[in-house]
Amino acid sequence: MKAVRFHEYGGIDVLRVEEVERPVPGPGQVLVEVRAAGIQPGEVMIREGARHGRWPATFPSGQGSDLAGVVVEAGPQVRGVAVGDKVLGFTHNRASHAEFVVVDDVDLTLRPEGLSWEVAGSLYVAGTTAYAAVFAVDPGPGDTVVVSAAAGGVGSLAVQLARRRGATVIGLASGANHDWLKDRGVVPVGYGEGVAERIRQACGGKVDAFIDTFGDGYVELAVELGVRPERINTIRDWQAAAKVGARTYGEGAAACAVVVGELARLAARGELEVPIARVYPLERVRDAFRELARGHTHGKIVLRP
């Protein structure tokens, strides 16, 4: 089968699509023929070696967590899924950017009817991160919540989940994404110099919670706006969070098939939109990560083997 590999830490050019042996599922595992797999900013940091202390790579290393596909083989003692099932879920083994991947049965859920492969294959990391971030700040009716990078892969889901809880949501994004945010009941505000004053004007001066999906000073901005530390959550700026006592709930806090399944059912019913920025064939994995590096993508970038 074909799979993405890198043999050393480095930039986009270390990524290769190689012929490798097709894996065999063990007890409690199935082999999934991958139909779609999302890409993540975290995979860039791992590949560049920036997270070696926390998530070291063993070379040659694969990559990819998100996945959706069809079960083509099952090992012994498998429960909940069977050969022929259309599934979505995740792997912790950095292996979903490939034509086939072995997955633990507990990390999969059935794909709801009407959910596209692209959405199903890009839901795990962004979806569970957004879910955890919203849970961390606990918005409700009467609350005003600010979300940074509100049109990105995580932010675009976080704003919708916060709105589902009845909160007023202010989304920080470029002007090109303001109409999309407005259409989903979010108050758009441009980021950059003077953003604190623009937020105050948009909400009448009261901000109850802040979800930071970007880093780069937003924890400090939340403090400046008067948000209590326990209602600030960042998925990027752990150092700033430690200084002020903010929360750092991310994908790991909600990393289970139950949450993925709940989000998939919402998306299938049209109650949660998962924007897809662009889809690339597996062979163009470098191009996919070049687009990710440019930033300002609205939604998820997906690989299709």
XYZ file of C-alpha atoms in Angstrom:
305
model
C 0.000 0.000 0.000
C 0.983 3.659 -0.230
C 1.594 5.661 2.917
C 3.074 9.029 3.883
C 6.450 8.702 5.610
C 9.274 10.918 6.763
C 12.752 9.627 7.677
C 14.057 12.673 9.537
C 12.770 15.837 11.141
C 12.411 18.722 8.753
C 10.230 20.828 6.509
C 7.608 19.800 3.981
C 10.250 18.344 1.670
C 10.966 15.420 4.034
C 7.475 14.018 3.358
C 7.364 11.058 0.977
C 4.632 8.761 -0.319
C 6.139 5.278 -0.179
C 5.154 1.687 -0.878
C 4.963 -0.141 2.462
C 3.642 -3.462 3.678
C -0.084 -3.565 4.359
C -0.646 -3.964 8.121
C -2.533 -6.882 9.662
C -5.100 -6.275 12.428
C -4.547 -7.958 15.787
C -7.017 -8.735 18.585
C -9.612 -5.982 18.937
C -8.420 -4.295 15.744
C -9.705 -3.838 12.196
C -8.098 -2.862 8.909
C -9.725 0.207 7.371
C -9.428 1.179 3.716
C -9.043 4.939 4.102
C -11.360 7.155 2.065
C -10.414 10.470 3.703
C -7.996 11.736 6.356
C -7.653 15.278 7.649
C -4.337 17.049 8.236
C -3.472 19.054 11.362
C -1.110 21.854 12.455
C 0.101 19.537 15.232
C 1.452 17.126 12.623
C 3.667 19.926 11.326
C 5.174 20.496 14.787
C 5.823 16.769 15.237
C 7.428 16.457 11.789
C 9.649 19.475 12.409
C 10.785 18.052 15.773
C 9.265 20.923 17.748
C 7.370 18.446 19.941
C 10.163 15.874 20.288
C 10.150 16.106 24.072
C 6.439 15.323 24.262
C 5.766 13.284 21.103
C 9.076 11.932 19.741
C 9.072 10.349 16.299
C 10.538 6.922 15.536
C 11.904 6.855 11.986
C 10.629 6.133 9.469
C 7.528 7.820 10.837
C 4.035 7.899 9.434
C 1.528 10.605 10.241
C -2.180 11.213 10.554
C -4.843 10.701 13.233
C -8.210 11.483 11.611
C -9.709 8.884 9.286
C -12.840 7.605 7.607
C -13.186 4.536 5.449
C -14.481 1.008 5.063
C -13.583 -1.958 7.278
C -11.993 -4.591 5.028
C -10.546 -7.021 7.584
C -11.134 -7.781 11.258
C -8.886 -9.377 13.837
C -10.151 -11.657 16.600
C -12.345 -10.369 19.445
C -13.566 -7.304 17.550
C -16.720 -5.671 18.872
C -18.990 -2.973 17.512
C -17.768 -2.969 13.899
C -17.614 -5.569 11.131
C -16.183 -6.053 7.654
C -18.037 -3.827 5.209
C -18.966 -1.147 7.754
C -18.420 2.502 6.826
C -16.665 4.082 9.790
C -14.891 7.159 11.064
C -12.574 7.671 13.979
C -8.903 7.969 14.785
C -5.586 6.292 15.415
C -2.921 7.275 17.939
C -0.204 5.574 15.848
C 0.416 8.345 13.275
C -0.750 6.184 10.427
C -3.959 7.444 8.791
C -2.283 9.250 5.884
C -2.222 5.998 3.959
C -4.373 3.723 1.822
C -4.985 1.323 4.735
C -4.673 1.673 8.502
C -5.117 -0.642 11.483
C -7.451 0.853 14.090
C -8.630 -0.310 17.532
C -12.348 -1.089 17.436
C -13.018 1.258 20.386
C -11.660 4.190 18.369
C -14.249 3.880 15.598
C -17.899 4.774 15.177
C -20.268 4.083 12.304
C -20.531 6.806 9.683
C -24.057 8.266 9.689
C -25.970 8.259 6.413
C -25.534 11.511 4.542
C -22.150 12.414 6.029
C -19.520 12.939 3.334
C -16.227 11.073 3.447
C -14.348 14.387 3.591
C -16.218 15.580 6.690
C -16.100 12.159 8.354
C -12.361 11.901 7.756
C -11.539 15.292 9.233
C -13.773 15.358 12.301
C -11.704 13.784 15.071
C -8.940 16.254 15.986
C -10.759 19.497 15.147
C -14.095 18.261 16.439
C -12.976 16.841 19.765
C -10.689 19.835 20.363
C -13.563 22.264 19.773
C -15.839 20.128 21.955
C -13.322 20.124 24.824
C -12.602 23.842 24.521
C -16.278 24.755 24.691
C -16.806 22.375 27.620
C -13.860 24.004 29.437
C -15.382 27.502 29.434
C -18.974 26.251 29.922
C -20.916 28.911 27.970
C -24.644 29.322 28.404
C -27.504 31.728 27.714
C -26.541 35.216 28.828
C -22.810 34.595 28.320
C -20.641 36.314 25.720
C -17.827 34.143 24.401
C -14.949 35.260 22.175
C -13.303 32.703 19.859
C -9.990 33.452 18.145
C -9.302 32.113 14.629
C -13.058 31.607 14.442
C -13.095 30.429 10.820
C -10.267 27.900 11.150
C -10.539 24.143 11.528
C -11.184 24.197 15.282
C -12.613 27.693 15.609
C -15.330 27.163 12.993
C -16.670 24.254 15.059
C -16.182 25.927 18.445
C -18.318 28.928 17.468
C -21.155 26.648 16.398
C -20.987 24.477 19.516
C -20.967 27.569 21.740
C -23.988 28.962 19.868
C -25.802 25.650 20.428
C -25.471 26.311 24.156
C -27.283 29.636 23.753
C -24.286 31.949 24.188
C -23.582 35.135 22.277
C -20.434 34.362 20.288
C -17.905 36.857 18.938
C -15.666 35.368 16.280
C -12.264 36.887 15.483
C -11.533 36.382 11.789
C -10.470 38.123 8.598
C -13.076 40.080 6.681
C -13.354 37.381 4.029
C -14.954 35.071 6.617
C -17.324 37.554 8.257
C -20.352 36.635 6.148
C -19.915 32.934 6.966
C -19.821 33.746 10.666
C -22.868 36.030 10.458
C -24.832 33.308 8.690
C -24.225 31.053 11.715
C -25.337 33.603 14.276
C -21.804 34.688 15.229
C -20.784 38.348 15.638
C -17.668 38.796 13.459
C -14.818 41.046 14.577
C -11.566 41.657 12.708
C -8.356 40.676 14.487
C -5.191 42.756 14.734
C -4.385 46.114 16.267
C -7.266 47.589 18.250
C -9.080 44.263 18.596
C -9.786 44.739 22.313
C -11.762 47.907 21.670
C -13.618 46.334 18.731
C -14.633 43.414 20.965
C -15.870 45.771 23.677
C -17.923 47.696 21.133
C -19.400 44.465 19.744
C -20.523 43.145 23.131
C -21.149 46.261 25.179
C -18.013 45.722 27.242
C -18.856 42.398 28.905
C -16.926 39.230 27.960
C -17.579 36.118 30.049
C -15.391 33.486 28.354
C -12.604 33.220 25.785
C -11.624 30.276 23.584
C -8.194 30.706 21.992
C -7.499 28.417 19.037
C -4.538 30.412 17.683
C -2.118 31.488 20.425
C 0.040 34.591 19.977
C -1.213 36.819 22.768
C -4.885 35.889 22.991
C -4.667 34.626 26.574
C -3.324 38.028 27.596
C -6.107 39.670 25.566
C -8.711 37.646 27.442
C -7.263 38.807 30.767
C -7.267 42.407 29.510
C -10.971 42.012 28.670
C -11.680 40.966 32.249
C -12.323 37.265 31.683
C -11.718 35.107 34.751
C -8.805 32.666 34.212
C -10.981 29.596 34.767
C -13.129 30.681 31.793
C -10.192 31.135 29.433
C -9.151 28.109 27.386
C -6.272 27.928 24.925
C -5.263 25.018 22.719
C -1.968 26.614 21.684
C -0.435 28.932 24.285
C 0.264 26.667 27.260
C 2.956 28.945 28.672
C 0.634 31.944 28.867
C -2.090 29.746 30.355
C 0.260 28.575 33.110
C 1.104 32.172 34.002
C -2.487 33.260 34.544
C -4.139 29.970 35.524
C -6.136 29.532 32.313
C -7.276 26.146 31.040
C -5.667 24.119 28.256
C -8.355 21.604 27.318
C -7.764 20.249 23.832
C -8.318 17.153 21.734
C -6.982 14.814 24.427
C -9.686 15.876 26.877
C -12.457 14.542 24.614
C -10.552 11.948 22.584
C -13.095 9.181 22.321
C -15.347 7.620 19.708
C -18.455 8.615 21.691
C -17.724 12.330 21.182
C -16.752 11.789 17.533
C -20.006 9.910 16.985
C -22.061 12.697 18.589
C -20.394 15.311 16.370
C -20.855 13.114 13.284
C -24.590 12.792 13.940
C -24.925 16.563 14.374
C -23.072 17.108 11.085
C -25.159 14.503 9.253
C -28.375 16.228 10.398
C -27.091 19.608 9.222
C -26.837 20.947 12.782
C -23.043 21.334 12.652
C -21.214 22.471 9.548
C -17.669 21.175 9.080
C -16.147 23.431 6.413
C -13.780 21.696 3.989
C -11.176 24.088 2.615
C -9.678 21.721 0.025
C -9.158 18.050 -0.785
C -5.837 16.681 -2.088
C -4.895 13.213 -3.340
C -2.432 11.394 -1.080
C 0.370 11.876 -3.622
C 0.069 15.656 -3.149
C 0.557 15.600 0.606
C 3.317 18.204 0.323
C 0.947 20.589 -1.466
C -1.651 20.034 1.249
C 0.803 21.043 3.965
C 2.013 24.024 1.925
C -1.562 25.294 1.867
C -1.880 24.688 5.606
C 1.344 26.652 6.190
C -0.037 29.667 4.332
C -2.744 29.976 6.992
C -6.131 31.658 6.681
C -7.780 28.455 5.441
C -11.482 28.309 6.151
C -12.049 24.844 7.548
C -10.235 21.558 7.059
C -7.702 20.346 4.484
C -8.242 16.689 3.648
C -6.248 13.909 1.952
C -8.004 11.327 -0.239
C -5.956 8.144 -0.882
